[in-house]
PDB file of C-alpha atoms in Angstrom:
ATOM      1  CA  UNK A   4       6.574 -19.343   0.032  1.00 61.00           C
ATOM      2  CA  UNK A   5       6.420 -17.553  -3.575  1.00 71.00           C
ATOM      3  CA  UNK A   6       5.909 -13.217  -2.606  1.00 93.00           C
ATOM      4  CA  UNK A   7       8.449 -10.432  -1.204  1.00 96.00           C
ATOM      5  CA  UNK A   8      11.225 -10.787   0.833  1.00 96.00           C
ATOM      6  CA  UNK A   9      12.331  -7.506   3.227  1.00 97.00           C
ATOM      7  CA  UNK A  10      15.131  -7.865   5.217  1.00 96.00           C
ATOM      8  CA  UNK A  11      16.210  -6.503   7.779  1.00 97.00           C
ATOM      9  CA  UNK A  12      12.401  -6.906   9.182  1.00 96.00           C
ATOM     10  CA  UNK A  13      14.315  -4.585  12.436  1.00 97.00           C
ATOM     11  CA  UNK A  14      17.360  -2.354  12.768  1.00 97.00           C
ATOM     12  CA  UNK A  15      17.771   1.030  14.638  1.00 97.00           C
ATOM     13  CA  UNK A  16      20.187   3.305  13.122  1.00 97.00           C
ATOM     14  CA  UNK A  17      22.720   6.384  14.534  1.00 98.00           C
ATOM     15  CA  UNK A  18      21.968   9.821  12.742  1.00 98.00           C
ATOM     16  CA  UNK A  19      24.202  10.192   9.883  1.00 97.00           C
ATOM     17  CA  UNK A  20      24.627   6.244   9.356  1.00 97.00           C
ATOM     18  CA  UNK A  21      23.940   4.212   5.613  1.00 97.00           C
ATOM     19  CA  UNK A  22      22.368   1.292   5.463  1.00 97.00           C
ATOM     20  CA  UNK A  23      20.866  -0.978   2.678  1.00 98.00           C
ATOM     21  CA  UNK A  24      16.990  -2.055   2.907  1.00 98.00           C
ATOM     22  CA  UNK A  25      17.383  -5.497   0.620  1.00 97.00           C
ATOM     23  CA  UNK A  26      13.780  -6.546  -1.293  1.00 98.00           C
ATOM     24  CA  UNK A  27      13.791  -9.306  -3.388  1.00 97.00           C
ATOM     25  CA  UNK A  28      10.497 -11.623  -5.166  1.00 96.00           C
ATOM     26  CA  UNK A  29      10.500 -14.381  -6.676  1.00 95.00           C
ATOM     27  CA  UNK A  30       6.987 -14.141  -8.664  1.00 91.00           C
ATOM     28  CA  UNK A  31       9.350 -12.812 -12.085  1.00 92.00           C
ATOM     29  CA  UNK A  32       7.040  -8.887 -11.471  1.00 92.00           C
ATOM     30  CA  UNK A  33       8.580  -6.457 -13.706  1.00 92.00           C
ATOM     31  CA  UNK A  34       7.866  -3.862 -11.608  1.00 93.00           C
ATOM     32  CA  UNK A  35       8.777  -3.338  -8.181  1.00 95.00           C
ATOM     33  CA  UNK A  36       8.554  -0.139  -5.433  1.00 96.00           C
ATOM     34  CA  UNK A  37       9.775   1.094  -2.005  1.00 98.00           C
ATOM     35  CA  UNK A  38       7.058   2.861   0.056  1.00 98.00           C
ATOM     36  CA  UNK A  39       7.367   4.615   3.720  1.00 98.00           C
ATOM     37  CA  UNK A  40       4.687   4.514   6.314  1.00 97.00           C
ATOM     38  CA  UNK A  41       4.710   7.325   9.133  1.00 95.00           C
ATOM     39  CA  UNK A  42       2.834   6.865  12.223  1.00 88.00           C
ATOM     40  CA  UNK A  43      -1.127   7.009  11.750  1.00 85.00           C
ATOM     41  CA  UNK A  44      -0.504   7.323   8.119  1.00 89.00           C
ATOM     42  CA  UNK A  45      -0.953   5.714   4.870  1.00 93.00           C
ATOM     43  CA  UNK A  46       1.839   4.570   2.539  1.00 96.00           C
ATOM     44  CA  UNK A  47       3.830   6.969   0.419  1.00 96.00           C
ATOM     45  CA  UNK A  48       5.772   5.945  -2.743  1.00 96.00           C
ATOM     46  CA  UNK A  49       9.722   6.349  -2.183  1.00 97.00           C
ATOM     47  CA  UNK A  50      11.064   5.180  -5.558  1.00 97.00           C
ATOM     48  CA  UNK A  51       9.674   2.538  -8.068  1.00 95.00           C
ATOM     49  CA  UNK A  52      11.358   0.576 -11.084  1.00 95.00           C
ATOM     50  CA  UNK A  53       8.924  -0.139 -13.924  1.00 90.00           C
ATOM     51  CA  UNK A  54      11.380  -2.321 -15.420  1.00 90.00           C
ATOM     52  CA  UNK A  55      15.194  -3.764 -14.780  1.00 91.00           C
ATOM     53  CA  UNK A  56      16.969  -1.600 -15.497  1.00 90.00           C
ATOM     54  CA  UNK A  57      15.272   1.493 -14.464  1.00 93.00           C
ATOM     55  CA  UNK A  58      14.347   3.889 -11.934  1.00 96.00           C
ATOM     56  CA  UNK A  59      11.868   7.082 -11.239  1.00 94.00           C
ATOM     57  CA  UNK A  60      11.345   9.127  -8.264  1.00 95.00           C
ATOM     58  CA  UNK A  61       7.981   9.000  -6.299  1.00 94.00           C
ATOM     59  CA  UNK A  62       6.575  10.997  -3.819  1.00 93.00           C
ATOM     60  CA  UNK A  63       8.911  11.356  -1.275  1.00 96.00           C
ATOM     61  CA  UNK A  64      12.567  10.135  -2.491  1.00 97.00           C
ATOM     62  CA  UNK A  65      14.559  13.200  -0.609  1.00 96.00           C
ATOM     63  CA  UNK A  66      17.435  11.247   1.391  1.00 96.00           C
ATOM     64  CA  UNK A  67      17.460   7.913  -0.365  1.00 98.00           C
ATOM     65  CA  UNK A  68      18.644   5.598  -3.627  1.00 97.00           C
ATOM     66  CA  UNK A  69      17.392   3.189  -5.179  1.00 98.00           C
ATOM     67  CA  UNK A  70      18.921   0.051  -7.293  1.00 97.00           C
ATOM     68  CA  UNK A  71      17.486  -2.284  -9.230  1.00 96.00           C
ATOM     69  CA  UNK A  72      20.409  -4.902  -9.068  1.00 89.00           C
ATOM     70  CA  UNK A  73      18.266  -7.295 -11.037  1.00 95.00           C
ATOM     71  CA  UNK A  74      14.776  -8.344 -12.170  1.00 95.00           C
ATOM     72  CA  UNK A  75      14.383 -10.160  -8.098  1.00 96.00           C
ATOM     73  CA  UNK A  76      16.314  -7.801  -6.002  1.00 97.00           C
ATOM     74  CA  UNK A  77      15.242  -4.270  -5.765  1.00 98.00           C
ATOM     75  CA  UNK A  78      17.162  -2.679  -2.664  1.00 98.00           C
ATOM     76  CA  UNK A  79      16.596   1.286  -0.822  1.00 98.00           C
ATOM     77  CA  UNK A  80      19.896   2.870   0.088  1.00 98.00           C
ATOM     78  CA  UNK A  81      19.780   5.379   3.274  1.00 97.00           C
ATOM     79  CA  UNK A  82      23.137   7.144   2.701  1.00 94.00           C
ATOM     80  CA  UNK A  83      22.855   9.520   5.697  1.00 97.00           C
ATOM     81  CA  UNK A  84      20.605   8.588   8.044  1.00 97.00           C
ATOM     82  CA  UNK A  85      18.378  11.228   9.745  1.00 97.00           C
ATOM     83  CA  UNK A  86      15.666  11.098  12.680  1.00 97.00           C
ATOM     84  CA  UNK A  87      13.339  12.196   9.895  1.00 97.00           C
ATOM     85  CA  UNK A  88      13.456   8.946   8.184  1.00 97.00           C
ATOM     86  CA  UNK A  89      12.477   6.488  11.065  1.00 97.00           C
ATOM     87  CA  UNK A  90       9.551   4.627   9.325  1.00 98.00           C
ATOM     88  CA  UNK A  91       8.123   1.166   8.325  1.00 97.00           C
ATOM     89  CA  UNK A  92       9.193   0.299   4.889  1.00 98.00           C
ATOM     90  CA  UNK A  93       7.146  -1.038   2.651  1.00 98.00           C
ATOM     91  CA  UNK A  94       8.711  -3.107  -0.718  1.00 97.00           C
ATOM     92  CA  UNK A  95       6.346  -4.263  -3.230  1.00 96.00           C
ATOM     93  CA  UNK A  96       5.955  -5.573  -6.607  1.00 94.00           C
ATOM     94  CA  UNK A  97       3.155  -5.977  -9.418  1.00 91.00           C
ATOM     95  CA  UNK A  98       2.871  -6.853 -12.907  1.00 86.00           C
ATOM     96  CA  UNK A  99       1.000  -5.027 -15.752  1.00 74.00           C
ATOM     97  CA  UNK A 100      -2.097  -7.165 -17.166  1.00 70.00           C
ATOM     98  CA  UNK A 101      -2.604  -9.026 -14.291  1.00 69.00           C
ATOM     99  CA  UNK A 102      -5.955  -8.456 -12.117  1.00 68.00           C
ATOM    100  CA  UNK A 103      -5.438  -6.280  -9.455  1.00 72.00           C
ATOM    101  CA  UNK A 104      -2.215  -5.218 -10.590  1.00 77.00           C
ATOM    102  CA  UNK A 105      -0.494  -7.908  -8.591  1.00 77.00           C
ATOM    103  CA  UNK A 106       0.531  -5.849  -6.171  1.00 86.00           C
ATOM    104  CA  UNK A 107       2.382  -7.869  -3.807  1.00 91.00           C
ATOM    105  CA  UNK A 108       3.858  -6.396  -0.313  1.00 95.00           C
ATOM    106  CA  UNK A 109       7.169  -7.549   1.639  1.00 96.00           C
ATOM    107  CA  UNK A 110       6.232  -7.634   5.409  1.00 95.00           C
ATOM    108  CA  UNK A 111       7.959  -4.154   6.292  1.00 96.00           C
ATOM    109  CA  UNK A 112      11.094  -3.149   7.676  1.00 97.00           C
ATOM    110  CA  UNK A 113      10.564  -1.296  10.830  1.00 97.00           C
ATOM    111  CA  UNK A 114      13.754   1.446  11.259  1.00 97.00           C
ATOM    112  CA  UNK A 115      14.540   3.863  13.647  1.00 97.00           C
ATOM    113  CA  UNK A 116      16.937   6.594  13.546  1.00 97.00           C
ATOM    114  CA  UNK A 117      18.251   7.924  17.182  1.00 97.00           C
TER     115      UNK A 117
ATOM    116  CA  UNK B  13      -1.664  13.477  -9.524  1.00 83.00           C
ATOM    117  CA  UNK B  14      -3.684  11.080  -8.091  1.00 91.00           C
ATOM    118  CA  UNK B  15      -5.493  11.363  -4.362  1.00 95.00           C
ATOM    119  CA  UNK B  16      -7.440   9.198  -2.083  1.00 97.00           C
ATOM    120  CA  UNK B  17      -9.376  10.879   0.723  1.00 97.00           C
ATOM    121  CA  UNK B  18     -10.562   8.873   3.823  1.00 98.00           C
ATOM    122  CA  UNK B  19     -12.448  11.143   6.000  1.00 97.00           C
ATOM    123  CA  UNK B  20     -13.235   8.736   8.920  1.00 97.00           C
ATOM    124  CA  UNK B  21     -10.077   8.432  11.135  1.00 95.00           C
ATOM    125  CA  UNK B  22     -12.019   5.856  13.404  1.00 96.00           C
ATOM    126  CA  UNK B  23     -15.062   3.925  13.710  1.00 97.00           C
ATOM    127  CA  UNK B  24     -16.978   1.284  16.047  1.00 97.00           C
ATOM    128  CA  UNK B  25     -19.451  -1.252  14.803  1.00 98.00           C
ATOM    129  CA  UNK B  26     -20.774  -3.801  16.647  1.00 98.00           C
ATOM    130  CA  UNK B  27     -20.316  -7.700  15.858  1.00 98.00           C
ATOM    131  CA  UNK B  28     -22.382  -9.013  13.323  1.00 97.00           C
ATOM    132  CA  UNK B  29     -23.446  -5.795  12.098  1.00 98.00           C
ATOM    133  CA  UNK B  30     -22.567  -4.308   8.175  1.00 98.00           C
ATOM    134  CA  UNK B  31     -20.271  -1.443   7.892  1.00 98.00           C
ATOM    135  CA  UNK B  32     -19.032   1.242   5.275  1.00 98.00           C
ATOM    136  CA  UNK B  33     -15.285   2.970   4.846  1.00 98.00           C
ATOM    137  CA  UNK B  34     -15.908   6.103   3.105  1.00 98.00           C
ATOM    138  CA  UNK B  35     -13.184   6.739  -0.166  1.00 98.00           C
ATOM    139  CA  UNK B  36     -13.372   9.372  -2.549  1.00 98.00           C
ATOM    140  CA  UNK B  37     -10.895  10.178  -5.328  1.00 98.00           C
ATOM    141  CA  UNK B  38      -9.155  12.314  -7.442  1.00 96.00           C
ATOM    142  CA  UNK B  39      -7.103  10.980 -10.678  1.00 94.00           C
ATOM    143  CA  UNK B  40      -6.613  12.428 -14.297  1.00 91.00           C
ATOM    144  CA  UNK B  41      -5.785   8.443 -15.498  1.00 90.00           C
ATOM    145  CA  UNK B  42      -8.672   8.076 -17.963  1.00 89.00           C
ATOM    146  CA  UNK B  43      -7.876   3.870 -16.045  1.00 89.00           C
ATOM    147  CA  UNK B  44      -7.538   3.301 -12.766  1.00 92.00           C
ATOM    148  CA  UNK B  45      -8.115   0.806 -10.467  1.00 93.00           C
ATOM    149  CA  UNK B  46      -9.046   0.986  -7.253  1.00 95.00           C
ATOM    150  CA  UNK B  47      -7.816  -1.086  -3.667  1.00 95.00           C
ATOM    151  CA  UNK B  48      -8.297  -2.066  -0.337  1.00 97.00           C
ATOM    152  CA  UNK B  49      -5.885  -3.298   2.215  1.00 96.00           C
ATOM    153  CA  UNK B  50      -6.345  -4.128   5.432  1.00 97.00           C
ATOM    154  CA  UNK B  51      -3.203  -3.541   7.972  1.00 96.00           C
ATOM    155  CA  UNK B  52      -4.112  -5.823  11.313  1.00 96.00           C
ATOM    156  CA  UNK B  53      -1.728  -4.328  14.763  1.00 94.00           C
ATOM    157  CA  UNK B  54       1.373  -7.085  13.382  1.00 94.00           C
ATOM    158  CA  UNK B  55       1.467  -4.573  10.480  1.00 93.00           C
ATOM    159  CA  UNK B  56       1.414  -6.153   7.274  1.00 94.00           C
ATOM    160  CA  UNK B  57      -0.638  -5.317   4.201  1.00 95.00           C
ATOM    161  CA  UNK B  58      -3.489  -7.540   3.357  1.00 94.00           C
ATOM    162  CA  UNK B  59      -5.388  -6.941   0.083  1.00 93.00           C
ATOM    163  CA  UNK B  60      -9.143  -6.953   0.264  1.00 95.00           C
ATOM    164  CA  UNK B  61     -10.330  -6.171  -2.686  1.00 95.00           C
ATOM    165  CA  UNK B  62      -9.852  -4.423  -6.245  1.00 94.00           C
ATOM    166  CA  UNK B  63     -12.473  -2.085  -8.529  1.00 94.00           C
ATOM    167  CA  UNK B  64     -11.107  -1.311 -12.198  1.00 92.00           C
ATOM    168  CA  UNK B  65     -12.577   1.620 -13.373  1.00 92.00           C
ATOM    169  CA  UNK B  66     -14.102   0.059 -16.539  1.00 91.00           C
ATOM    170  CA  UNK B  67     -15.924  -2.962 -14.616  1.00 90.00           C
ATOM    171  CA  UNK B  68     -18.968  -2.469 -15.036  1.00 88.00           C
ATOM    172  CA  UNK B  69     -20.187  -4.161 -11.194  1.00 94.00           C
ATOM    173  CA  UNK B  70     -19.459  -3.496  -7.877  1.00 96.00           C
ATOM    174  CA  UNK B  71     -16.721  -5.775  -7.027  1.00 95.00           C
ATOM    175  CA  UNK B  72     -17.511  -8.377  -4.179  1.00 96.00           C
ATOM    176  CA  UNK B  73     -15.076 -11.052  -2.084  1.00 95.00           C
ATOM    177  CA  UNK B  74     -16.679 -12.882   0.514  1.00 97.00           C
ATOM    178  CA  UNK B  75     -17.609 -10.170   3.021  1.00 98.00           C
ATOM    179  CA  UNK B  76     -15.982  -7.439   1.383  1.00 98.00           C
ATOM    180  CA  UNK B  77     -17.829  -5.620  -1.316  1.00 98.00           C
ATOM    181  CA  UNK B  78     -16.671  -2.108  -3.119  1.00 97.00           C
ATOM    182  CA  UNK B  79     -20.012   0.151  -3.657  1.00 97.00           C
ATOM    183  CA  UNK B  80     -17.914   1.920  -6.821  1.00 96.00           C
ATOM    184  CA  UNK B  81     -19.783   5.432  -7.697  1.00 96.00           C
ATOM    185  CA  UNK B  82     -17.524   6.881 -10.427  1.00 95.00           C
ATOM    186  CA  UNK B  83     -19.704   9.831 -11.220  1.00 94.00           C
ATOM    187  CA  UNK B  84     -19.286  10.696  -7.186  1.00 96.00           C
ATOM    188  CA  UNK B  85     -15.551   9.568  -7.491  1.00 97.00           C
ATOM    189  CA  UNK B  86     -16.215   7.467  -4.593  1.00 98.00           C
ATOM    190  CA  UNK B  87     -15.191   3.825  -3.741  1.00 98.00           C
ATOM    191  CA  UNK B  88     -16.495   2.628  -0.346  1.00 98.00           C
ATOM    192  CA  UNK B  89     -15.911  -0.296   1.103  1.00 98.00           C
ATOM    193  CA  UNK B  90     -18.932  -2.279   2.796  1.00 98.00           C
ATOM    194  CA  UNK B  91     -17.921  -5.332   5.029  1.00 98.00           C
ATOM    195  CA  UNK B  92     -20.808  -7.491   6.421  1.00 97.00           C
ATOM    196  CA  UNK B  93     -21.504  -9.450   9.148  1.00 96.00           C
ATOM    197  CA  UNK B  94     -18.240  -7.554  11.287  1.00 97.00           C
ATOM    198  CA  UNK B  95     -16.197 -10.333  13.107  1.00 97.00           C
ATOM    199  CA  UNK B  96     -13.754  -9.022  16.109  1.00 97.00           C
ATOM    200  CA  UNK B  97     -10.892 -10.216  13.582  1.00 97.00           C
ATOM    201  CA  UNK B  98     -11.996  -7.452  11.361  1.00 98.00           C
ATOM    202  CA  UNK B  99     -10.629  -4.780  13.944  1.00 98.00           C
ATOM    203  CA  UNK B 100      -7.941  -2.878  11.908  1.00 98.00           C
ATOM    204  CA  UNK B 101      -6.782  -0.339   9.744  1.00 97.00           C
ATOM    205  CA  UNK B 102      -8.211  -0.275   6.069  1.00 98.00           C
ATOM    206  CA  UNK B 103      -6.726   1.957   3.467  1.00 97.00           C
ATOM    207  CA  UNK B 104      -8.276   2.664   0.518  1.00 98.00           C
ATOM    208  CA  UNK B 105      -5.756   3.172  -2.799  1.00 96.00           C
ATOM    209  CA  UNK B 106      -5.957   4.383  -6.265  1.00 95.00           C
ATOM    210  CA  UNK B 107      -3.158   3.043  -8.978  1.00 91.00           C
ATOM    211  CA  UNK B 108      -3.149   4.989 -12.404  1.00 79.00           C
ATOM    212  CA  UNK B 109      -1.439   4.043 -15.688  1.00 73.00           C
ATOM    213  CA  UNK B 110       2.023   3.676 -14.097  1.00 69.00           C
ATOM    214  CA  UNK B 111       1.051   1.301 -11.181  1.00 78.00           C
ATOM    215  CA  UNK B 112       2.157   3.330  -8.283  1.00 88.00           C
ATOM    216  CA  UNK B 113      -0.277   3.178  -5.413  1.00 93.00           C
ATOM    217  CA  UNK B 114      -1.426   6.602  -3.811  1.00 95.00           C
ATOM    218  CA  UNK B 115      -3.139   5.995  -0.442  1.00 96.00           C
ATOM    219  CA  UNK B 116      -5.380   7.274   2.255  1.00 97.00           C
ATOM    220  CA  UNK B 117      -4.846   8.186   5.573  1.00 96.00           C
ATOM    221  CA  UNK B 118      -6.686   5.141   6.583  1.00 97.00           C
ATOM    222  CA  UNK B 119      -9.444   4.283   8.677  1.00 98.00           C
ATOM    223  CA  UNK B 120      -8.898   2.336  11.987  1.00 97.00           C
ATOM    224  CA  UNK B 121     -11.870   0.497  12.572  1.00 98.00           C
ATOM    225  CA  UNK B 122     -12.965  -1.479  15.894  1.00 98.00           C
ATOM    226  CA  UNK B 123     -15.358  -4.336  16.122  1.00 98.00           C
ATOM    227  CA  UNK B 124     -17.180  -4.236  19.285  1.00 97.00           C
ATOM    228  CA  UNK B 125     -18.050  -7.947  21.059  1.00 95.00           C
TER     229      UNK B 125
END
């Protein structure tokens, strides 16, 4: 089925731990985005790539990288991982012009950090 | 900046019976667009419905309609006819010039049998 691809879609994490959140879509977006979802709240932007190639800070990118390996595959590094940062993770893409932006979301990656 | 506002943390409405999600918002895009998702208990983000700020009507899908007020910088969402499947979260969104969603808090709403 054409959309976003998370993986993993579970993984629980020791404090101080990296892993690599992998997003990948196959609809040829040019831009794609890593959100965060806290408990009883709404989604916050992480970090976004407007284009291959690059990469801009959103609301809350303290902790985390970003790389846009190609126009697919956009993936969210945790380098350290803290308690701070268990979340649902959101990875989505969209494409200028198109009606409704095209926003597209991944199913989540639920993580938790112990 | 760019903020969405969803004052109503929860709300009941009984099957069969219409029902508005308050919005309001705050952008300094001169174009915007406007969203709704709907996030069901198995967590994933369903799109509802979209309001660019240049369309002239209220957008409408199926059950869903978007009463857009841009004077009141308010985009509520009305869904008739409430099934039980409509119990859920709904966030309202705002994307500006750069495409990066800002969302509410959300709403959870429950549909009562």
């Amino acid at each position: 089925n054409a959309g976003v691809t998370q993986t993993p879609k579970f993984q629980v994490l020791k404090t101080g731990q990296s892993m690599t959140l992998q997003c990948a879509q196959d609809m040829n977006h040019n831009s794609m985005y890593w959100y965060r979802q806290d408990p009883g709240m709404g989604l916050r932007l992480i970090y976004y790539s407007a284009s291959e190639g690059t990469t801009d800070k959103g609301e809350v990118p303290n902790g985390y990288n970003v790389s846009r390996l190609n126009k697919r595959e956009f993936s969210l590094r945790l380098e350290s991982a803290a308690p701070s940062q268990t979340s649902v993770y959101f990875c989505a893409s969209s494409e200028l012009g198109t009606t409704n932006y095209g926003y597209t979301f991944g199913s989540g990656t639920r993580l938790t950090v112990v | 900046a760019q903020k969405i506002t969803q004052t109503q943390p929860g709300m009941f409405v009984q099957e069969k019976e219409a029902v508005t999600l308050d919005c309001t918002y705050d952008t300094s895009d001169p174009s915007y667009g406007l969203f709704w998702y709907k996030q069901p208990s198995s967590g994933e983000m369903i799109f509802l419905i979209y309001q660019g700020s240049y369309d002239q009507q209220n957008a409408t899908e199926g059950r869903y309609s978007l009463n857009f007020q841009k004077a009141r910088k308010s985009a509520n969402l009305v869904i008739s006819a409430s099934q039980l499947g409509d119990s859920a979260m709904y966030f309202c969104a705002i994307g500006g010039s750069a495409r990066q969603l800002t969302f509410g808090s959300g709403t959870q709403l429950t549909v009562l049998p």
